[in-house]
Coordinates of N, CA and C and ligand atoms in Angstrom, one line a residue:
X1 N 53.3 171.2 -78.8 CA 52.9 170.7 -77.6 C 52.9 169.0 -77.9
X2 N 53.7 168.2 -77.2 CA 53.5 166.8 -77.5 C 53.4 166.0 -76.2
X3 N 54.6 166.0 -75.6 CA 54.5 165.3 -74.2 C 53.7 165.9 -73.1
X4 N 53.6 167.3 -73.2 CA 52.6 167.9 -72.4 C 51.2 167.5 -72.3
X5 N 50.7 167.0 -73.4 CA 49.4 166.5 -73.6 C 49.3 165.2 -72.9
X6 N 50.3 164.3 -73.0 CA 50.3 163.0 -72.4 C 50.5 163.2 -71.0
X7 N 51.2 164.1 -70.6 CA 51.2 164.4 -69.2 C 50.0 164.7 -68.4
X8 N 49.0 165.3 -69.1 CA 47.6 165.6 -68.5 C 47.0 164.2 -68.5
X9 N 47.2 163.3 -69.3 CA 46.5 162.1 -69.2 C 47.0 161.1 -68.0
X10 N 48.5 161.1 -68.0 CA 49.0 160.4 -67.0 C 48.7 160.7 -65.6
X11 N 48.6 162.1 -65.4 CA 48.3 162.8 -64.0 C 46.8 162.5 -63.9
X12 N 46.0 162.5 -64.8 CA 44.5 162.4 -64.6 C 44.1 161.0 -64.1
X13 N 45.1 160.0 -64.3 CA 44.7 158.7 -63.7 C 44.4 158.7 -62.2
X14 N 45.1 159.5 -61.5 CA 44.8 159.7 -60.1 C 43.4 160.1 -59.8
X15 N 43.0 160.9 -60.7 CA 41.6 161.4 -60.4 C 40.2 160.6 -60.8
X16 N 40.8 159.7 -61.9 CA 39.8 158.7 -62.5 C 40.3 157.5 -62.6
X17 N 40.7 156.8 -61.6 CA 41.5 155.4 -61.6 C 41.0 154.3 -62.3
X18 N 39.6 154.3 -62.5 CA 39.0 153.2 -63.2 C 39.0 153.4 -64.7
X19 N 39.5 154.6 -65.2 CA 39.6 154.8 -66.6 C 40.9 154.4 -67.0
X20 N 41.0 153.6 -68.1 CA 42.3 153.1 -68.6 C 43.0 154.3 -69.2
X21 N 44.4 154.2 -69.1 CA 45.3 155.2 -69.5 C 45.1 155.3 -71.1
X22 N 44.7 154.3 -71.9 CA 44.3 154.5 -73.3 C 43.2 155.4 -73.5
X23 N 42.2 155.4 -72.8 CA 41.0 156.3 -72.8 C 41.5 157.7 -72.6
X24 N 42.3 157.9 -71.4 CA 42.8 159.1 -71.1 C 43.7 159.8 -72.2
X25 N 44.6 158.9 -72.9 CA 45.4 159.4 -74.0 C 44.4 159.7 -75.2
X26 N 43.5 159.1 -75.4 CA 42.5 159.4 -76.6 C 41.9 160.8 -76.2
X27 N 41.5 161.1 -74.9 CA 40.8 162.3 -74.5 C 41.9 163.6 -74.7
X28 N 43.1 163.3 -74.2 CA 44.0 164.3 -74.3 C 44.4 164.7 -75.5
X29 N 44.6 163.7 -76.3 CA 45.0 163.9 -77.7 C 43.9 163.8 -78.8
X30 N 42.8 163.9 -78.4 CA 41.6 163.7 -79.3 C 41.8 164.7 -80.7
X31 N 42.2 166.0 -80.3 CA 42.4 167.0 -81.3 C 43.3 166.6 -82.3
X32 N 44.5 165.9 -81.9 CA 45.6 165.7 -82.7 C 45.3 164.2 -83.5
X33 N 44.5 163.6 -82.9 CA 44.0 162.3 -83.5 C 43.0 162.5 -84.6
X34 N 42.2 163.6 -84.5 CA 41.2 163.9 -85.4 C 41.9 164.6 -86.7
X35 N 43.0 165.4 -86.2 CA 43.4 166.5 -87.3 C 44.1 165.8 -88.4
X36 N 45.1 164.9 -88.3 CA 45.6 164.3 -89.4 C 44.8 163.7 -90.5
X37 N 43.7 163.1 -89.9 CA 42.7 162.6 -90.9 C 42.0 163.6 -91.7
X38 N 41.5 164.7 -91.0 CA 40.9 165.8 -91.7 C 41.9 166.5 -92.7
X39 N 43.2 166.5 -92.2 CA 44.2 167.1 -93.4 C 44.3 166.3 -94.4
X40 N 44.2 164.8 -94.3 CA 44.5 163.9 -95.5 C 43.4 164.0 -96.3
X41 N 42.0 164.3 -95.6 CA 40.7 164.3 -96.4 C 40.7 165.7 -97.1
X42 N 41.4 166.6 -96.7 CA 41.4 168.0 -97.5 C 40.4 168.9 -96.7
X43 N 40.1 168.6 -95.6 CA 39.1 169.4 -94.7 C 40.0 170.6 -94.0
X44 N 41.0 170.2 -93.4 CA 41.9 171.1 -92.6 C 43.2 171.3 -93.4
X45 N 43.8 172.5 -93.1 CA 45.1 172.8 -93.9 C 46.2 173.2 -93.0
X46 N 47.4 172.8 -93.4 CA 48.6 173.6 -92.8 C 49.7 173.4 -94.0
X47 N 50.7 174.3 -93.6 CA 51.9 174.2 -94.6 C 53.0 174.1 -93.9
X48 N 54.1 173.7 -94.5 CA 55.5 173.6 -93.8 C 56.2 174.8 -94.2
X49 N 56.5 175.5 -93.3 CA 57.1 176.9 -93.5 C 58.2 177.3 -92.5
X50 N 59.4 176.7 -92.8 CA 60.5 176.8 -91.8 C 60.6 178.2 -91.4
X51 N 60.7 178.4 -90.1 CA 60.9 179.9 -89.6 C 59.6 180.5 -89.1
X52 N 58.5 179.8 -89.3 CA 57.2 180.5 -88.9 C 57.1 180.5 -87.4
X53 N 57.7 179.5 -86.8 CA 58.1 179.7 -85.2 C 59.5 179.1 -85.1
X54 N 60.1 179.4 -84.0 CA 61.5 178.9 -83.7 C 61.5 177.4 -83.8
X55 N 60.5 176.8 -83.0 CA 60.5 175.3 -82.6 C 59.9 174.6 -83.6
X56 N 59.0 174.9 -84.3 CA 58.2 174.1 -85.3 C 58.0 174.9 -86.6
X57 N 58.2 174.2 -87.8 CA 58.0 174.8 -89.0 C 56.5 174.6 -89.6
X58 N 55.6 174.2 -88.7 CA 54.3 174.0 -89.1 C 53.4 175.2 -89.0
X59 N 52.8 175.6 -90.2 CA 52.1 176.7 -90.4 C 50.6 176.4 -90.4
X60 N 49.8 176.4 -89.3 CA 48.5 175.9 -89.1 C 47.5 177.0 -89.7
X61 N 47.0 176.7 -90.9 CA 46.2 177.7 -91.7 C 44.7 177.5 -91.3
X62 N 44.2 176.2 -91.2 CA 42.8 176.0 -91.1 C 42.5 174.7 -90.3
X63 N 42.2 174.8 -89.1 CA 41.8 173.4 -88.4 C 40.8 173.7 -87.3
X64 N 39.7 174.3 -87.6 CA 38.7 174.6 -86.6 C 38.0 173.4 -86.1
X65 N 37.9 172.3 -86.9 CA 37.2 171.2 -86.5 C 37.8 170.4 -85.6
X66 N 39.1 170.2 -85.5 CA 40.0 169.5 -84.6 C 40.5 170.4 -83.5
X67 N 40.7 171.8 -83.7 CA 41.4 172.5 -82.8 C 40.8 173.8 -82.2
X68 N 39.5 174.0 -82.6 CA 38.8 175.3 -82.1 C 38.3 175.0 -80.6
X69 N 38.2 176.0 -79.9 CA 37.6 175.9 -78.4 C 36.2 175.3 -78.7
X70 N 35.5 175.7 -79.5 CA 34.0 175.5 -79.7 C 33.9 173.9 -80.1
X71 N 34.7 173.6 -81.1 CA 34.7 172.2 -81.5 C 35.0 171.4 -80.4
X72 N 36.1 171.7 -79.7 CA 36.7 170.8 -78.7 C 35.7 170.6 -77.4
X73 N 34.9 171.7 -77.3 CA 33.7 171.6 -76.2 C 32.9 170.7 -76.6
X74 N 32.5 170.5 -77.9 CA 31.5 169.5 -78.3 C 32.2 168.3 -78.3
X75 N 33.3 168.0 -78.8 CA 34.0 166.7 -78.7 C 34.0 166.4 -77.2
X76 N 34.5 167.2 -76.3 CA 34.5 166.8 -74.9 C 33.3 166.3 -74.3
X77 N 32.1 167.0 -74.7 CA 30.8 166.6 -74.0 C 30.5 165.2 -74.7
X78 N 30.7 165.1 -76.0 CA 30.1 163.9 -76.8 C 31.1 162.5 -76.2
X79 N 32.5 162.9 -76.1 CA 33.3 161.8 -75.8 C 33.0 161.4 -74.2
X80 N 32.7 162.3 -73.4 CA 32.3 162.1 -71.9 C 31.0 161.3 -71.8
X81 N 30.0 161.6 -72.6 CA 28.7 160.9 -72.7 C 29.0 159.6 -73.2
X82 N 29.6 159.5 -74.3 CA 29.7 158.1 -75.0 C 30.4 157.2 -73.9
X83 N 31.5 157.7 -73.3 CA 32.3 156.8 -72.3 C 31.3 156.4 -71.3
X84 N 30.7 157.4 -70.7 CA 29.8 157.0 -69.5 C 28.7 156.1 -69.9
X85 N 28.1 156.2 -71.2 CA 27.1 155.3 -71.6 C 27.7 153.9 -71.9
X86 N 28.9 153.9 -72.5 CA 29.5 152.5 -72.8 C 29.9 151.8 -71.5
X87 N 30.5 152.5 -70.6 CA 31.1 151.9 -69.5 C 30.4 152.0 -68.2
X88 N 29.3 152.6 -68.2 CA 28.4 153.0 -67.1 C 29.3 153.6 -65.9
X89 N 30.2 154.5 -66.4 CA 31.1 155.2 -65.4 C 30.3 156.4 -64.9
X90 N 30.9 156.8 -63.7 CA 30.3 157.8 -62.9 C 30.6 159.3 -63.4
X91 N 30.1 160.4 -62.8 CA 30.2 161.6 -63.3 C 31.7 162.0 -63.1
X92 N 32.4 161.6 -62.3 CA 33.8 162.0 -62.1 C 34.4 161.6 -63.2
X93 N 34.3 160.4 -63.6 CA 35.2 160.0 -65.0 C 34.8 160.8 -66.0
X94 N 33.5 161.1 -66.2 CA 33.1 162.1 -67.4 C 33.7 163.3 -67.4
X95 N 33.6 163.8 -66.2 CA 34.3 165.1 -66.0 C 35.8 165.2 -66.3
X96 N 36.6 164.2 -65.9 CA 37.9 164.1 -66.1 C 38.1 164.0 -67.7
X97 N 37.4 163.1 -68.4 CA 37.6 163.0 -69.7 C 37.3 164.2 -70.4
X98 N 36.1 164.8 -70.1 CA 35.8 166.2 -70.8 C 36.8 167.1 -70.6
X99 N 37.4 167.4 -69.3 CA 38.5 168.3 -69.0 C 39.8 168.0 -69.8
X100 N 40.0 166.7 -70.0 CA 41.3 166.3 -70.6 C 41.2 166.7 -72.2
X101 N 39.8 166.5 -72.7 CA 39.8 167.0 -74.1 C 40.1 168.4 -74.3
X102 N 39.5 169.2 -73.4 CA 39.7 170.6 -73.4 C 41.2 171.0 -73.0
X103 N 41.9 170.4 -72.3 CA 43.1 170.6 -72.0 C 44.1 170.8 -73.2
X104 N 43.7 170.1 -74.2 CA 44.4 170.1 -75.4 C 44.5 171.5 -75.9
X105 N 43.4 172.2 -75.9 CA 43.2 173.5 -76.5 C 44.2 174.5 -75.7
X106 N 43.9 174.5 -74.3 CA 44.8 175.2 -73.5 C 46.2 175.1 -73.7
X107 N 46.7 173.9 -73.7 CA 48.1 173.9 -73.8 C 48.7 174.2 -75.2
X108 N 47.8 174.0 -76.2 CA 48.3 174.4 -77.5 C 48.1 175.9 -77.6
X109 N 47.3 176.6 -77.0 CA 47.3 178.1 -76.9 C 48.5 178.5 -76.3
X110 N 49.2 177.9 -75.3 CA 50.5 178.4 -74.8 C 51.6 178.4 -75.9
X111 N 51.7 177.3 -76.5 CA 52.7 177.1 -77.5 C 52.6 177.7 -78.9
X112 N 51.3 177.6 -79.3 CA 51.1 178.0 -80.8 C 51.2 179.5 -80.9
X113 N 51.7 180.0 -82.2 CA 51.5 181.5 -82.3 C 49.8 181.7 -82.4
X114 N 49.5 182.8 -82.6 CA 48.0 183.1 -82.7 C 47.4 182.5 -84.0
X115 N 47.3 181.2 -83.8 CA 46.5 180.4 -84.8 C 45.5 179.5 -84.4
X116 N 45.3 179.5 -83.1 CA 44.3 178.6 -82.4 C 42.8 179.2 -82.6
X117 N 42.0 178.7 -83.4 CA 40.7 179.2 -83.3 C 39.9 179.0 -82.1
X118 N 38.9 180.0 -81.9 CA 38.0 179.9 -80.8 C 36.7 179.2 -81.2
X119 N 36.3 179.8 -82.5 CA 34.9 179.3 -83.1 C 35.4 178.7 -84.4
X120 N 34.3 178.3 -85.2 CA 34.6 177.6 -86.5 C 35.1 178.7 -87.5
X121 N 34.8 179.9 -87.1 CA 35.2 181.1 -88.2 C 36.6 181.3 -87.8
X122 N 37.1 182.4 -88.6 CA 38.6 182.7 -88.7 C 38.9 183.9 -87.7
X123 N 38.0 184.5 -87.1 CA 38.0 185.7 -86.4 C 38.7 185.2 -84.9
X124 N 39.5 186.3 -84.4 CA 39.8 186.1 -83.1 C 40.8 184.7 -82.7
X125 N 41.6 184.3 -83.6 CA 42.6 183.2 -83.2 C 43.7 183.7 -82.4
X126 N 43.9 182.9 -81.4 CA 44.9 183.1 -80.3 C 45.9 182.2 -80.2
X127 N 47.0 182.7 -79.5 CA 48.1 181.9 -79.1 C 49.2 182.5 -78.5
X128 N 49.9 182.1 -77.4 CA 50.9 182.9 -76.8 C 52.3 182.6 -77.3
X129 N 52.3 181.7 -78.1 CA 53.6 181.6 -78.9 C 54.9 181.2 -78.2
X130 N 54.7 180.4 -77.2 CA 55.9 179.8 -76.5 C 56.9 179.1 -77.5
X131 N 56.4 178.6 -78.7 CA 57.2 178.1 -79.5 C 58.3 178.9 -80.1
X132 N 58.3 180.2 -79.8 CA 59.4 181.1 -80.1 C 60.3 181.2 -79.0
X133 N 60.1 180.5 -77.9 CA 60.9 180.6 -76.9 C 61.3 179.3 -76.3
X134 N 62.2 178.6 -77.0 CA 62.6 177.2 -76.6 C 62.8 176.8 -75.2
X135 N 63.4 177.6 -74.6 CA 63.9 177.4 -73.1 C 62.6 177.2 -72.2
X136 N 61.8 178.3 -72.1 CA 60.6 178.0 -71.4 C 59.6 177.1 -71.9
X137 N 59.6 176.9 -73.3 CA 58.6 175.9 -73.9 C 59.0 174.5 -73.6
X138 N 60.4 174.2 -73.8 CA 60.7 172.8 -73.5 C 60.8 172.4 -71.9
X139 N 61.2 173.5 -71.1 CA 61.2 173.4 -69.7 C 59.8 173.1 -69.2
X140 N 58.8 173.9 -69.6 CA 57.3 173.6 -69.2 C 56.9 172.1 -69.5
X141 N 57.2 172.0 -70.9 CA 56.6 170.6 -71.2 C 57.4 169.4 -70.4
X142 N 58.7 169.5 -70.3 CA 59.4 168.4 -69.6 C 58.8 168.4 -68.1
X143 N 58.5 169.5 -67.6 CA 58.1 169.6 -66.1 C 56.8 169.0 -66.0
X144 N 55.8 169.4 -67.0 CA 54.6 168.8 -66.8 C 54.7 167.2 -67.1
X145 N 55.5 166.8 -68.0 CA 55.5 165.3 -68.3 C 56.2 164.6 -67.0
X146 N 57.0 165.2 -66.5 CA 57.7 164.6 -65.2 C 56.5 164.4 -64.0
X147 N 55.8 165.5 -63.8 CA 54.8 165.5 -62.9 C 53.8 164.4 -63.4
X148 N 53.4 164.3 -64.5 CA 52.4 163.4 -64.9 C 52.9 161.9 -64.9
X149 N 54.2 161.7 -65.1 CA 54.7 160.3 -64.8 C 54.8 159.9 -63.4
X150 N 55.1 161.1 -62.5 CA 55.3 160.6 -61.2 C 53.8 160.4 -60.6
X151 N 52.8 161.1 -61.0 CA 51.4 161.0 -60.5 C 50.9 159.5 -60.9
X152 N 51.3 159.1 -62.2 CA 50.8 157.9 -62.6 C 51.3 156.8 -61.8
X153 N 52.7 156.9 -61.6 CA 53.5 155.7 -60.9 C 53.0 155.9 -59.3
X154 N 52.5 156.9 -58.7 CA 52.0 157.0 -57.5 C 50.6 156.3 -57.4
X155 N 49.8 156.4 -58.4 CA 48.5 156.0 -58.4 C 48.2 154.5 -58.9
X156 N 49.2 153.9 -59.7 CA 49.2 152.6 -60.1 C 50.6 151.9 -59.8
X157 N 50.4 150.6 -59.7 CA 51.5 149.7 -59.7 C 51.5 148.6 -60.6
X158 N 52.7 148.2 -61.1 CA 52.9 147.2 -62.1 C 52.3 145.8 -61.6
X159 N 51.6 145.1 -62.2 CA 51.3 143.7 -62.0 C 52.2 142.7 -62.4
X160 N 53.1 143.1 -63.5 CA 54.0 142.2 -64.0 C 55.0 143.0 -64.7
X161 N 56.0 142.4 -65.5 CA 56.9 143.1 -66.3 C 56.4 143.9 -67.4
X162 N 55.3 143.4 -67.9 CA 54.7 144.3 -69.2 C 54.2 145.6 -68.6
X163 N 53.7 145.5 -67.3 CA 53.2 146.8 -66.5 C 54.5 147.7 -66.1
X164 N 55.6 147.2 -65.9 CA 56.7 148.1 -65.5 C 57.5 148.5 -66.7
X165 N 58.1 147.4 -67.4 CA 58.9 147.8 -68.4 C 58.1 148.4 -69.5
X166 N 56.9 147.9 -69.8 CA 56.2 148.6 -70.9 C 55.9 150.0 -70.7
X167 N 55.6 150.2 -69.2 CA 55.5 151.7 -69.1 C 56.6 152.6 -69.2
X168 N 57.7 152.2 -68.8 CA 58.9 152.9 -68.8 C 59.4 153.0 -70.3
X169 N 59.2 152.0 -71.0 CA 59.5 152.1 -72.5 C 58.7 153.2 -73.1
X170 N 57.4 153.3 -72.7 CA 56.5 154.2 -73.1 C 57.0 155.7 -72.7
X171 N 57.5 155.8 -71.7 CA 58.0 157.2 -71.3 C 59.2 157.5 -72.0
X172 N 60.3 156.5 -72.2 CA 61.3 156.9 -72.8 C 61.0 157.2 -74.3
X173 N 60.0 156.3 -75.0 CA 59.7 156.5 -76.5 C 59.1 158.0 -76.6
X174 N 58.3 158.4 -75.6 CA 57.6 159.7 -76.0 C 58.7 160.9 -75.9
X175 N 59.7 160.6 -74.9 CA 60.7 161.6 -74.9 C 61.6 161.5 -76.0
X176 N 61.9 160.4 -76.6 CA 62.8 160.3 -77.8 C 61.9 161.0 -79.1
X177 N 60.6 160.8 -79.3 CA 59.8 161.3 -80.3 C 59.9 162.8 -80.1
X178 N 59.7 163.4 -79.0 CA 59.7 164.8 -78.6 C 61.1 165.3 -79.1
X179 N 62.1 164.7 -78.7 CA 63.4 165.2 -79.0 C 63.7 165.1 -80.4
X180 N 63.3 164.2 -81.2 CA 63.5 164.0 -82.7 C 62.7 165.0 -83.3
X181 N 61.5 165.2 -82.9 CA 60.7 166.5 -83.6 C 61.4 167.8 -83.5
X182 N 62.1 168.0 -82.2 CA 62.6 169.3 -81.8 C 64.0 169.4 -82.7
X183 N 64.8 168.3 -82.9 CA 66.1 168.4 -83.4 C 66.3 168.0 -84.9
X184 N 65.3 167.3 -85.4 CA 65.4 166.8 -86.7 C 65.0 167.9 -87.8
X185 N 65.3 167.7 -89.0 CA 65.2 168.6 -90.1 C 63.5 168.7 -90.2
X186 N 63.2 169.9 -91.1 CA 61.7 169.9 -91.3 C 61.2 168.8 -92.1
X187 N 59.9 168.5 -91.8 CA 59.4 167.2 -92.4 C 59.4 167.3 -94.0
X188 N 59.5 166.3 -94.6 CA 59.4 166.4 -96.2 C 58.2 166.9 -96.9
X189 N 57.0 166.7 -96.3 CA 55.8 167.2 -96.8 C 54.7 167.2 -95.9
X190 N 53.6 167.7 -96.3 CA 52.3 167.8 -95.4 C 51.8 166.3 -95.2
X191 N 51.8 165.5 -96.3 CA 51.3 164.1 -96.1 C 52.2 163.3 -95.0
X192 N 53.6 163.6 -95.2 CA 54.4 162.9 -94.2 C 54.0 163.2 -92.8
X193 N 53.8 164.5 -92.6 CA 53.4 164.9 -91.3 C 52.0 164.2 -90.9
X194 N 51.2 164.3 -91.7 CA 49.9 163.8 -91.3 C 49.9 162.3 -91.0
X195 N 50.6 161.6 -91.9 CA 50.7 160.0 -91.7 C 51.3 159.8 -90.4
X196 N 52.4 160.5 -90.2 CA 53.2 160.2 -88.9 C 52.4 160.6 -87.8
X197 N 51.4 161.6 -87.9 CA 50.6 162.0 -86.7 C 49.6 160.9 -86.5
X198 N 49.2 160.1 -87.6 CA 48.3 159.1 -87.3 C 48.9 158.0 -86.4
X199 N 50.2 157.9 -86.2 CA 50.9 157.0 -85.3 C 50.4 157.2 -83.8
X200 N 49.8 158.5 -83.4 CA 49.4 158.5 -82.1 C 48.6 157.6 -81.8
X201 N 47.7 157.0 -82.8 CA 46.7 155.9 -82.5 C 47.5 154.7 -81.7
X202 N 48.7 154.4 -82.3 CA 49.5 153.5 -81.7 C 49.9 153.7 -80.3
X203 N 50.0 155.0 -80.0 CA 50.4 155.3 -78.6 C 49.1 155.2 -77.7
X204 N 48.0 155.3 -78.2 CA 46.8 155.0 -77.5 C 46.6 153.5 -77.2
X205 N 47.0 152.8 -78.2 CA 47.0 151.3 -77.9 C 48.1 151.0 -76.8
X206 N 49.3 151.6 -76.8 CA 50.3 151.4 -76.0 C 49.7 151.7 -74.6
X207 N 49.0 152.8 -74.5 CA 48.3 153.2 -73.2 C 47.4 152.1 -72.6
X208 N 46.6 151.7 -73.5 CA 45.6 150.5 -73.2 C 46.4 149.3 -72.5
X209 N 47.5 148.9 -73.2 CA 48.3 147.8 -72.9 C 48.8 147.8 -71.6
X210 N 49.5 149.0 -71.4 CA 50.3 149.3 -70.2 C 49.3 149.3 -69.1
X211 N 48.2 149.9 -69.1 CA 47.2 150.1 -68.1 C 46.7 148.8 -67.8
X212 N 46.4 148.0 -68.6 CA 45.9 146.6 -68.5 C 46.8 145.7 -67.7
X213 N 48.1 146.2 -67.7 CA 49.1 145.2 -66.7 C 49.6 146.1 -65.6
X214 N 48.8 147.0 -65.1 CA 49.0 147.8 -63.9 C 47.6 147.7 -63.0
X215 N 47.8 148.0 -61.9 CA 46.4 148.1 -61.0 C 46.5 149.4 -60.1
X216 N 45.3 149.8 -59.7 CA 45.2 150.9 -59.0 C 45.6 150.5 -57.6
X217 N 46.5 151.6 -57.1 CA 47.3 151.4 -55.9 C 46.2 151.4 -54.7
X218 N 45.2 152.1 -54.9 CA 44.1 152.3 -53.7 C 43.5 151.0 -53.5
X219 N 43.3 150.1 -54.4 CA 42.6 148.9 -54.3 C 43.3 147.6 -54.3
X220 N 44.7 147.8 -53.9 CA 45.7 146.5 -54.0 C 46.5 146.5 -52.8
Ligands
ZN301 ZN1 47.1 169.9 -81.1

């Protein structure tokens, strides 16, 4: 799942208009932002195993700190509390941020094979395995993304060219990265995957920049 996570953040803007898209990106992708660093530190583990699922060759062996339901519940509460403390935001913003962090787990459960941890232990890992069924997997993700983009454009308007071109460039870029991951050859190494996943931080920065150049439609 890639653009489906961003879809949640784009759509969430409608429900928490004062929260920057950058923060919403951080929340929806917190799991995948923590994960590559833990992999590079040797805490979490995966292997490249072409054929492990039809759509991705990544075999996620151990990633409870970034991807278990329990860990994400804790991250969700911590992130929501930290945001409200720093920005003096209301309960609604905190709830939206917390739910976005948790949405990562639910969406990953849809696509992953049964490798998604529930607790920090190895027992009871789940996954519905949509990655073995490309048509519904891609259909669902593209549909979610389209809805998210639509909701974001309904709840915000561009203040300038950066807010319009910057936004649509982000949309196209996300679609291109998604397509490249689907169509490209298996990645050369675990480290290469982890380092390229670190680039999601740049997408967070892109989200902050775009949002800064757009305004809430309700107040303008
Ligand atoms: Zn993930």
